[in-house]
Structure formats: structure tokens, C-alpha cells
Amino acid sequence: MSCRLANIGDLPTLLIIEQSAFPPGRWASEKSLRERLELPAQATWLAFYENQPVGFANGFPIKDLSTQQELDPDDSSLFSQESKFWLLRNVAVRPEFQGKGIGKQLIQAQLNSAKEYGSKYFRFTASENLTSYYSNLGFRMIRPPEAFHGLPQSVWESEL
Ligand SMILES: CC(C)(COP(=O)(O)OP(=O)(O)OC[C@H]1O[C@@H](n2cnc3c(N)ncnc32)[C@H](O)[C@@H]1OP(=O)(O)O)[C@@H](O)C(=O)NCCC(=O)NCCS
């Protein structure tokens, strides 16, 4: 497996991966993915397995937001260039390539990007089925799942 930073030309590939990994209704839109790729500071890592693009993870620095409601907007309005917080906004691996360590490597690449940027905290939201996945990777739940429109999500953090 290998990884490289994605650019705007990769947008169609990211959309295919996004739509294969999430059920309809939970997809980030093309507009939202485009806006994230165009932020002045962000990292979108694209993973390849046997030369095929199979997964990606997107992240960027955000304001100090720590509730599901605050973190909900599916666009780049959370962005803050000066902040200490890095948001892992999205990680997606095509179903037929899951369980091969690709997600773990994409998250590690995001942690490295956040550190390089100078962020101090790494945050993300997760649905309940991923609680053991993220705790096994060493992350800490800082807010339990909240009832909010859409799927209840917990908030996770790691100090960088
Ligand atoms: C969540 C997701 C990104 C994980 O990617 P992946 O490539 O399948 O995960 P990995 O292979 O890196 O798994 C790493 C470890 O977690 C374990 N694991 C994988 N999925 C798990 C799950 N749902 N629950 C608990 N553990 C899990 C693996 O067995 C592996 O353990 P190991 O290191 O002891 O071998 C992927 O399943 C996915 O795209 N899901 C759909 C989209 C989604 O929900 N994204 C996250 C929210 S934004």
C-alpha cells in the first residue's frame, strides 16, 4: 500500500471512494469535498493498493469546537488557520479493501500532517459502531454520542 497527497484532479476518485464506503445520505457532496481540497491548509491523503485508489482521509485545522452539533456542518466553515485543533473530517476505504490496515495508515498520515502543521489536538466524530475501532487505535472519547439530527456521533481526541 502507498499514499500520496490528493489534489483537485483527484476529486472524481474521492467521490467514488466516498460513495462506496458510506450508505447514501451519509456521503460528503462533491461541493463539500471540493471546498475542503481548496482550503489554504488541509491534507487529503489518497491510498493505493496494487496501484488502485482505494481509500482517502481528509483533515484540516478548525476552531475549538467539541460538540457534535458544532462539528456537524459538512463543509469547510469549521476551518481556522490559526487554531490548535486539527479535525479528521473523513476517512473512507472501499469495502472490498477494508481490514487490510489501510484506514490505520491513512489516520497515521493525518496525525503526521496535523503535527507538521503545528496542531496540538487531533479531533473527530465517530458513529457508535466505530467505538472499539478508535479506542483500539489509542484515541479517547471526549463526548459520548449525542442525539442530534442524523446519526448520533461521539467526539474523539488525541493530544499531538
Ligand atoms: C472505518 C474504516 C475507515 C476502517 O478502515 P480499514 O482499512 O478497514 O481499517 P484497518 O484495516 O486499518 O483496521 C485497523 C484495525 O482495526 C480493526 N478494525 C477494522 N474495522 C473495525 C471495526 N469496525 N471495529 C473494530 N475494529 C475494527 C482491524 O481489524 C485492525 O486491527 P489490527 O490492527 O489489530 O489488525 C473503514 O472500515 C471504512 O471506510 N468504513 C466506512 C466509512 C466510515 O465509517 N468511516 C469512518 C467515519 S468518517
Coordinates of C-alpha atoms and ligand atoms in Angstrom, one line a residue:
M1 CA 0.0 0.0 0.0
S2 CA 1.2 3.5 -0.7
C3 CA -0.2 7.0 0.0
R4 CA 0.1 10.4 -1.6
L5 CA -1.5 13.8 -1.1
A6 CA -4.6 14.3 -3.3
N7 CA -5.2 17.3 -5.4
I8 CA -8.3 18.8 -7.0
G9 CA -7.8 16.5 -10.1
D10 CA -8.5 13.5 -7.7
L11 CA -12.0 14.8 -6.9
P12 CA -13.9 12.2 -9.1
T13 CA -11.8 9.4 -7.5
L14 CA -12.5 10.7 -3.9
L15 CA -16.2 10.7 -4.7
I16 CA -16.2 7.1 -6.0
I17 CA -14.5 6.0 -2.8
E18 CA -16.8 8.1 -0.6
Q19 CA -19.9 6.7 -2.2
S20 CA -18.7 3.1 -2.0
A21 CA -17.7 3.4 1.8
F22 CA -20.8 5.2 3.1
P23 CA -24.5 4.5 2.7
P24 CA -26.5 7.0 0.6
G25 CA -27.4 10.0 2.7
R26 CA -24.0 10.0 4.5
W27 CA -21.9 11.0 1.5
A28 CA -20.0 14.2 1.6
S29 CA -21.1 16.1 -1.5
E30 CA -18.8 17.0 -4.4
K31 CA -19.1 20.6 -3.4
S32 CA -18.1 19.9 0.1
L33 CA -15.1 17.7 -0.9
R34 CA -14.0 20.4 -3.4
E35 CA -14.2 23.1 -0.8
R36 CA -12.1 21.0 1.6
L37 CA -9.4 20.4 -1.1
E38 CA -9.3 24.1 -1.8
L39 CA -8.7 25.2 1.8
P40 CA -5.4 27.1 2.2
A41 CA -4.3 24.5 4.8
Q42 CA -5.5 20.9 4.7
A43 CA -4.3 17.4 4.0
T44 CA -6.1 14.8 1.9
W45 CA -4.3 11.5 1.7
L46 CA -5.2 9.1 -1.0
A47 CA -4.2 5.4 -0.5
F48 CA -3.4 2.9 -3.3
Y49 CA -3.4 -0.8 -3.1
E50 CA -1.9 -2.7 -6.0
N51 CA -1.9 0.7 -7.9
Q52 CA -5.7 1.2 -7.4
P53 CA -7.0 4.1 -5.4
V54 CA -8.8 2.5 -2.5
G55 CA -9.2 5.0 0.3
F56 CA -8.7 8.5 1.5
A57 CA -8.6 10.7 4.6
N58 CA -9.2 14.4 4.8
G59 CA -8.4 16.8 7.6
F60 CA -7.8 20.5 8.3
P61 CA -7.3 22.9 11.2
I62 CA -10.5 24.0 12.8
K63 CA -11.8 26.4 15.6
D64 CA -12.1 24.9 19.1
L65 CA -15.3 23.1 18.5
S66 CA -16.2 20.0 20.6
T67 CA -19.8 19.1 20.3
Q68 CA -21.4 17.0 17.6
Q69 CA -23.7 20.0 16.7
E70 CA -20.7 22.3 16.3
L71 CA -18.8 19.7 14.2
D72 CA -21.7 18.7 12.1
P73 CA -21.6 21.1 9.1
D74 CA -20.4 19.2 6.1
D75 CA -18.3 21.9 4.6
S76 CA -15.2 23.9 5.3
S77 CA -16.9 26.6 7.5
L78 CA -15.2 25.0 10.5
F79 CA -11.8 25.9 9.1
S80 CA -9.5 28.1 11.2
Q81 CA -5.9 28.7 10.0
E82 CA -4.6 29.9 13.4
S83 CA -6.1 27.2 15.6
K84 CA -4.5 24.4 17.8
F85 CA -7.1 21.8 16.6
W86 CA -7.0 19.5 13.7
L87 CA -10.2 17.8 12.5
L88 CA -10.1 14.4 10.9
R89 CA -13.1 15.1 8.7
N90 CA -13.4 12.0 6.7
V91 CA -11.8 8.6 6.4
A92 CA -13.2 6.1 3.9
V93 CA -11.9 2.8 2.5
R94 CA -13.6 0.9 -0.3
P95 CA -15.4 -2.1 1.3
E96 CA -13.5 -4.7 -0.6
F97 CA -10.2 -3.3 0.7
Q98 CA -11.3 -2.8 4.4
G99 CA -9.5 -4.7 7.1
K100 CA -6.1 -4.5 5.4
G101 CA -4.6 -1.8 7.6
I102 CA -5.4 1.0 5.0
G103 CA -7.6 3.0 7.4
K104 CA -5.0 2.8 10.1
Q105 CA -2.3 4.1 7.7
L106 CA -4.5 6.9 6.5
I107 CA -5.2 8.0 10.1
Q108 CA -1.5 7.9 10.8
A109 CA -0.8 10.1 7.8
Q110 CA -3.4 12.6 9.1
L111 CA -1.7 12.5 12.5
N112 CA 1.6 13.3 10.9
S113 CA 0.1 16.1 8.8
A114 CA -1.6 17.6 11.9
K115 CA 1.8 17.5 13.8
E116 CA 3.6 19.1 10.8
Y117 CA 1.1 21.9 10.7
G118 CA 1.7 22.5 14.4
S119 CA -1.7 21.5 15.7
K120 CA -1.8 20.4 19.3
Y121 CA -5.1 18.4 19.3
F122 CA -6.5 15.9 16.8
R123 CA -10.3 15.6 16.9
F124 CA -13.0 13.8 15.0
T125 CA -16.5 12.5 15.4
A126 CA -17.5 8.8 15.1
S127 CA -20.6 6.8 15.0
E128 CA -21.2 4.1 17.7
N129 CA -20.1 1.1 15.5
L130 CA -16.6 2.6 15.4
T131 CA -16.1 3.0 19.2
S132 CA -13.8 -0.1 19.5
Y133 CA -12.0 0.7 16.3
Y134 CA -10.9 4.2 17.5
S135 CA -10.3 3.1 21.1
N136 CA -8.0 0.3 19.8
L137 CA -6.1 2.9 17.8
G138 CA -5.5 4.8 21.1
F139 CA -8.0 7.7 20.8
R140 CA -10.0 9.0 23.7
M141 CA -13.8 9.7 23.6
I142 CA -14.2 13.2 25.0
R143 CA -18.0 13.4 24.5
P144 CA -20.4 10.4 24.4
P145 CA -22.8 10.1 21.4
E146 CA -25.3 12.9 21.3
A147 CA -28.8 12.8 20.0
F148 CA -28.8 15.2 17.1
H149 CA -30.4 15.2 13.7
G150 CA -28.8 12.4 11.7
L151 CA -26.7 9.7 13.3
P152 CA -25.6 10.2 16.9
Q153 CA -21.8 10.8 16.9
S154 CA -19.3 10.8 19.8
V155 CA -16.4 13.2 19.8
W156 CA -12.8 11.9 20.0
E157 CA -9.5 13.5 20.6
S158 CA -5.8 12.8 20.8
E159 CA -3.1 15.1 22.0
L160 CA -0.4 15.5 19.4
Ligands
LIG1 C1 -13.6 2.7 9.4 C2 -12.6 2.4 8.2 C3 -12.1 3.7 7.6 C4 -11.5 1.5 8.7 O1 -10.6 1.3 7.6 P1 -9.9 -0.2 7.4 O2 -8.9 0.0 6.4 O3 -11.0 -1.2 7.2 O4 -9.3 -0.4 8.9 P2 -7.9 -1.1 9.2 O5 -7.7 -2.3 8.3 O6 -6.8 -0.1 9.2 O7 -8.2 -1.6 10.7 C5 -7.2 -1.3 11.7 C6 -7.6 -2.2 12.9 O8 -8.9 -2.0 13.3 C7 -9.7 -3.2 13.2 N1 -11.0 -2.9 12.8 C8 -11.4 -2.6 11.5 N2 -12.7 -2.2 11.5 C9 -13.2 -2.3 12.7 C10 -14.4 -2.1 13.4 N3 -15.5 -1.7 12.6 N4 -14.5 -2.2 14.7 C11 -13.4 -2.6 15.4 N5 -12.2 -2.8 14.9 C12 -12.1 -2.7 13.6 C13 -8.9 -4.1 12.2 O9 -9.1 -5.4 12.5 C14 -7.5 -3.6 12.6 O10 -7.0 -4.3 13.7 P3 -5.4 -4.8 13.8 O11 -4.6 -3.5 13.7 O12 -5.4 -5.4 15.2 O13 -5.2 -5.7 12.7 C15 -13.4 1.6 7.0 O14 -14.0 0.5 7.6 C16 -14.5 2.5 6.3 O15 -14.2 3.2 5.4 N6 -15.7 2.4 6.8 C17 -16.9 3.1 6.2 C18 -16.7 4.6 6.3 C19 -16.6 5.0 7.8 O16 -17.4 4.6 8.6 N7 -15.6 5.9 8.0 C20 -15.3 6.4 9.4 C21 -16.1 7.5 9.8 S1 -15.8 9.0 9.0

